[in-house]
Coordinates of C-alpha atoms in Angstrom, one line a residue:
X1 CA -138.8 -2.7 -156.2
X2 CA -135.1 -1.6 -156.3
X3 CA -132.3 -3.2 -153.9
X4 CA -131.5 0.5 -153.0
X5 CA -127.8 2.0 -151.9
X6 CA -129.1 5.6 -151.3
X7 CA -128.5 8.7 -153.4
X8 CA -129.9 6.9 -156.5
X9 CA -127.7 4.2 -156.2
X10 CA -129.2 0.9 -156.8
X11 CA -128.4 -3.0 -157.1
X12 CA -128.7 -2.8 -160.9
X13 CA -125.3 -0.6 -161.3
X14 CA -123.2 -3.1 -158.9
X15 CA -124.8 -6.3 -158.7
X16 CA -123.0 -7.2 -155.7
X17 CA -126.5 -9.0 -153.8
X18 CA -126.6 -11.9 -155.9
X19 CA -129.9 -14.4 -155.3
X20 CA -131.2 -14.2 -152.4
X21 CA -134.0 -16.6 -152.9
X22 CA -134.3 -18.4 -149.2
X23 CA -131.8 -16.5 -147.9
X24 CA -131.8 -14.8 -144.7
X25 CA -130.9 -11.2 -144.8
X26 CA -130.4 -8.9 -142.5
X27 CA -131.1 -5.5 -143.0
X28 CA -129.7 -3.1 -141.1
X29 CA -131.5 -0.4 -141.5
X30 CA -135.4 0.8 -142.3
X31 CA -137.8 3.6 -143.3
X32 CA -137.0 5.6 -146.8
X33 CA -135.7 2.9 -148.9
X34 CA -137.6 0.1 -150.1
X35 CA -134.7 -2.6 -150.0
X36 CA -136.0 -5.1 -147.4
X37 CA -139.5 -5.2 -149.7
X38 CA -137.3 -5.9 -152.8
X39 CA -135.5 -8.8 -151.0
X40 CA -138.7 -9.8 -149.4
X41 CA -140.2 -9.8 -152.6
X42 CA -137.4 -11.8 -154.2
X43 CA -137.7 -14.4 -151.9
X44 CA -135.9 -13.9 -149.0
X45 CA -136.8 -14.3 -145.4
X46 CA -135.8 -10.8 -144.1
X47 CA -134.9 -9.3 -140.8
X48 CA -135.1 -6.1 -140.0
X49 CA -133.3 -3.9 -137.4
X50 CA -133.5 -0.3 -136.5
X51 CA -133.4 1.7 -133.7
X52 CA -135.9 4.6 -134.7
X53 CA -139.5 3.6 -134.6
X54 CA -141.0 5.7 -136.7
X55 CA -138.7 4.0 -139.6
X56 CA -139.5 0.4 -138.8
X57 CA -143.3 1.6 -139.0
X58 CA -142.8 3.2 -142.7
X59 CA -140.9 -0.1 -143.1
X60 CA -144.0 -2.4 -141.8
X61 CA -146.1 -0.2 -143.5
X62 CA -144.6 -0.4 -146.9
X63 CA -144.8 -4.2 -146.3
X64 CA -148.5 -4.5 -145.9
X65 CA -148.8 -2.4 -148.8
X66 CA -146.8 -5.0 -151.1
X67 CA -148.3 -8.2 -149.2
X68 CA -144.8 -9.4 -148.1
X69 CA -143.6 -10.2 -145.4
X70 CA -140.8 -8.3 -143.2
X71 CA -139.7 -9.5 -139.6
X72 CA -138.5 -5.8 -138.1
X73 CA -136.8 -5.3 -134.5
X74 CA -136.2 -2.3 -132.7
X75 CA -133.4 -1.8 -131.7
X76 CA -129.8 -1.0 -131.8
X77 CA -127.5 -2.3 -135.0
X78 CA -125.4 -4.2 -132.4
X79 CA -127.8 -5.6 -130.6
X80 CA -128.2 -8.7 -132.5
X81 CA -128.5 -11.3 -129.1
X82 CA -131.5 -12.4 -130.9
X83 CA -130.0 -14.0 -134.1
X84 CA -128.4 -17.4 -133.6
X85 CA -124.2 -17.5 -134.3
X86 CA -123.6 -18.4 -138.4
X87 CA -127.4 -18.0 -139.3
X88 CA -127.2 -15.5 -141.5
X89 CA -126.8 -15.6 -145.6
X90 CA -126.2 -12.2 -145.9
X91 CA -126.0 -8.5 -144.0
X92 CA -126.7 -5.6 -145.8
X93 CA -127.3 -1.8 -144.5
X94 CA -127.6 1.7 -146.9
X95 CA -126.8 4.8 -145.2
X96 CA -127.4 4.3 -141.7
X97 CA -123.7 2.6 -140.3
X98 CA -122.6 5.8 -140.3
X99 CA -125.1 7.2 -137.7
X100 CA -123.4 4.6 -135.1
X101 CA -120.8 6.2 -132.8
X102 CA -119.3 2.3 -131.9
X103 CA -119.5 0.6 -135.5
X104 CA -116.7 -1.4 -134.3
X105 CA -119.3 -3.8 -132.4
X106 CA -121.7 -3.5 -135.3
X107 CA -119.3 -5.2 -137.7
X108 CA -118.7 -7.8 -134.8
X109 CA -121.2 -8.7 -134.4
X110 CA -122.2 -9.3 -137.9
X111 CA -119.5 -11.5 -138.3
X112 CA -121.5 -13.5 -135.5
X113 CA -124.6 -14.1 -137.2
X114 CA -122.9 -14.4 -140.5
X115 CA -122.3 -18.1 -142.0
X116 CA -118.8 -18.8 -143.2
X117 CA -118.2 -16.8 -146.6
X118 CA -121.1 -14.9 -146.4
X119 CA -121.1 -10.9 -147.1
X120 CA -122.1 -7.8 -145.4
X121 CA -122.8 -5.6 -147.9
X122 CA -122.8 -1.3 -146.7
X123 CA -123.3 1.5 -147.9
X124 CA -122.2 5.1 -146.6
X125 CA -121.9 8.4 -148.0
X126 CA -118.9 8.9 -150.0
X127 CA -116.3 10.8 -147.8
X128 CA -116.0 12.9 -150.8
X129 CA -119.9 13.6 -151.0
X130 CA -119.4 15.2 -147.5
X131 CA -117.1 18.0 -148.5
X132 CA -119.3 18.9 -151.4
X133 CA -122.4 21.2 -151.6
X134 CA -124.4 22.4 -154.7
X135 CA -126.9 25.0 -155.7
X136 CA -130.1 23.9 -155.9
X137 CA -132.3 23.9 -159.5
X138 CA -134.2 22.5 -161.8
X139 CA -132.4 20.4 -164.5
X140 CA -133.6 19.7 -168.1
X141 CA -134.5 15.8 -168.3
X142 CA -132.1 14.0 -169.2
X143 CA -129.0 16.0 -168.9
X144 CA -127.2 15.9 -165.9
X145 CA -128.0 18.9 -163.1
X146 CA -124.7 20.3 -162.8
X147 CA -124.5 23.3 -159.8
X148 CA -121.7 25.2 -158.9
X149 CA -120.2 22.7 -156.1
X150 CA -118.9 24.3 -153.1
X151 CA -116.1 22.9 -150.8
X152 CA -117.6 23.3 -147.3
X153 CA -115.5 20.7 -144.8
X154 CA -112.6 19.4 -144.9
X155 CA -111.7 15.7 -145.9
X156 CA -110.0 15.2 -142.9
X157 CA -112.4 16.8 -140.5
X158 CA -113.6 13.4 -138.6
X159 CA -116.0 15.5 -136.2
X160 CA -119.4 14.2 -135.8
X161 CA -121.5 16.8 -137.0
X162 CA -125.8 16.3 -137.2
X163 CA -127.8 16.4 -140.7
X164 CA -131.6 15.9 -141.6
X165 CA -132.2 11.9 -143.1
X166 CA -136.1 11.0 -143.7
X167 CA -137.4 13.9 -141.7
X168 CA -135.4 12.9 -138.4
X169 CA -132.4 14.8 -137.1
X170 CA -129.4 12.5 -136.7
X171 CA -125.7 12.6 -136.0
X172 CA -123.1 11.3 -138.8
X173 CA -120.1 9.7 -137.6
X174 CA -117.6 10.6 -140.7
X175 CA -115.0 7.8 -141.5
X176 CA -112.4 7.8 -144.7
X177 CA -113.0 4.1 -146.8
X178 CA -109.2 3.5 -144.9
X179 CA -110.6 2.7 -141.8
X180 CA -113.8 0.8 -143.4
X181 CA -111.3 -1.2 -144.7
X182 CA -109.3 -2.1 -141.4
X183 CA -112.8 -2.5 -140.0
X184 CA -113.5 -5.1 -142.1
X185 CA -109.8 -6.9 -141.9
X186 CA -110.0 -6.6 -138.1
X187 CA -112.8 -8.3 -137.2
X188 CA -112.0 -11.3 -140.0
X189 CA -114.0 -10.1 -143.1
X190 CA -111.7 -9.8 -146.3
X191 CA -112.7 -7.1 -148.4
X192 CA -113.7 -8.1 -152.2
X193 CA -115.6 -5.1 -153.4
X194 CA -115.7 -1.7 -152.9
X195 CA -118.0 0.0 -155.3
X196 CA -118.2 3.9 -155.9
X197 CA -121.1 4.0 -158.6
X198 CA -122.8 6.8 -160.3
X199 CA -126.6 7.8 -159.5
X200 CA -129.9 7.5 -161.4
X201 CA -130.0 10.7 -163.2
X202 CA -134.1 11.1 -162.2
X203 CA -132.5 11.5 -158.6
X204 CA -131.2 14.5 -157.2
X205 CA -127.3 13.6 -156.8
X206 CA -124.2 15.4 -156.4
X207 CA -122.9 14.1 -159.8
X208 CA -119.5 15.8 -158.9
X209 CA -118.7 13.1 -156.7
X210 CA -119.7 9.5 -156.0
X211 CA -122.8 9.9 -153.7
X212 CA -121.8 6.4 -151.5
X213 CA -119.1 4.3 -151.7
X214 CA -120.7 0.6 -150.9
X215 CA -118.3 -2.2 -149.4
X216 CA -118.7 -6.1 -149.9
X217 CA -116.6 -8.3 -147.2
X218 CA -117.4 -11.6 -146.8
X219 CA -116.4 -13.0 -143.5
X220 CA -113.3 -15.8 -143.6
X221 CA -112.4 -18.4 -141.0
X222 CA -112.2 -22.8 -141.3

């Protein structure tokens, strides 16, 4: 199993996790991508959050089926009452943040559960991937499936606007990496990474563009 960004994006381009060998992780985030396996698997004592149930069963799911063991919540990312002030190792979420109208208290209330130093590690979809469609075909293995891309929103059209993820209907909450990035600085993370990798080729990316653009911050204070 993968550490997963979304978009064929996986821990093996960035290497931003690290060990995570009897670490507690929460994940922010469940259903398509096998990520909290993979850190399960590796180790790690994880906690899942999500607030759509039929994606923390495909989560529980794929966890009996690799004999590991997930601890899953339902529930809102900001509702994190649960989880004890600085017991977390590390946060990490793919795609989902930006399906949250209020991500200001998400990233708040990470910095609660998070331990001195520690990182949340999000992903969204590039800004840039956004704008962006392309025609639909088959590629030849092995060479890249370049379409004939077609600008269809603006960059600096921060309307919510509702796409299809995993089957469900949901509404994206568009944000440029500028206001990630004071985000972060706000609510005392400092910024150390901010990753905008290439996909797998056996995926179906828009190689015009970065598909995400993932951000590590590791939360400061004495």
């Amino acid at each position: 199993s993968a550490i997963e960004y979304g978009y064929g994006v996986n821990d093996s381009i960035t290497r931003l996790v690290g060990e995570v060998k009897n670490k507690r992780i929460l994940v922010l985030g469940a259903g398509e991508l096998g990520t909290p396996i993979a850190l399960a698997q590796g180790g790690a004592h994880v906690i899942c959050v999500d607030p759509g149930g039929r994606r923390i069963i495909k989560t529980q799911a794929q966890a009996e089926e690799n004999v590991c063991r997930v601890e899953c919540h339902q529930g809102a990312f900001a509702d994190l009452a649960f989880l004890r002030a600085d017991s977390i190792d590390i946060v990490f979420s793919a795609t989902v943040l930006d399906e949250v109208e209020d991500l200001d208290r998400v990233i708040r209330q990470c910095q609660r559960v998070l331990r001195k130093s520690s990182p949340m590690i999000m992903s969204l979809e590039h800004p840039l991937a956004r704008m962006v469609e392309q025609e639909e075909f088959h590629a030849t293995p092995g060479v890249l499936p370049l379409g004939v891309p077609r600008i269809t929103r603006s960059f600096f059209d921060d309307s919510d606007f509702e796409t299809t993820r995993g089957g469900q209907r949901v509404t994206v909450y568009p944000r440029t990496i500028s206001h990630i990035h004071e985000l972060f600085m706000r609510h005392g993370f400092k910024v150390d990474s901010i990753a905008e990798p290439a996909p797998e080729f056996h995926h179906e990316p828009i190689v015009m563009v970065p598909p995400v653009v993932i951000f590590r911050a590791r939360k400061e204070g004495l």
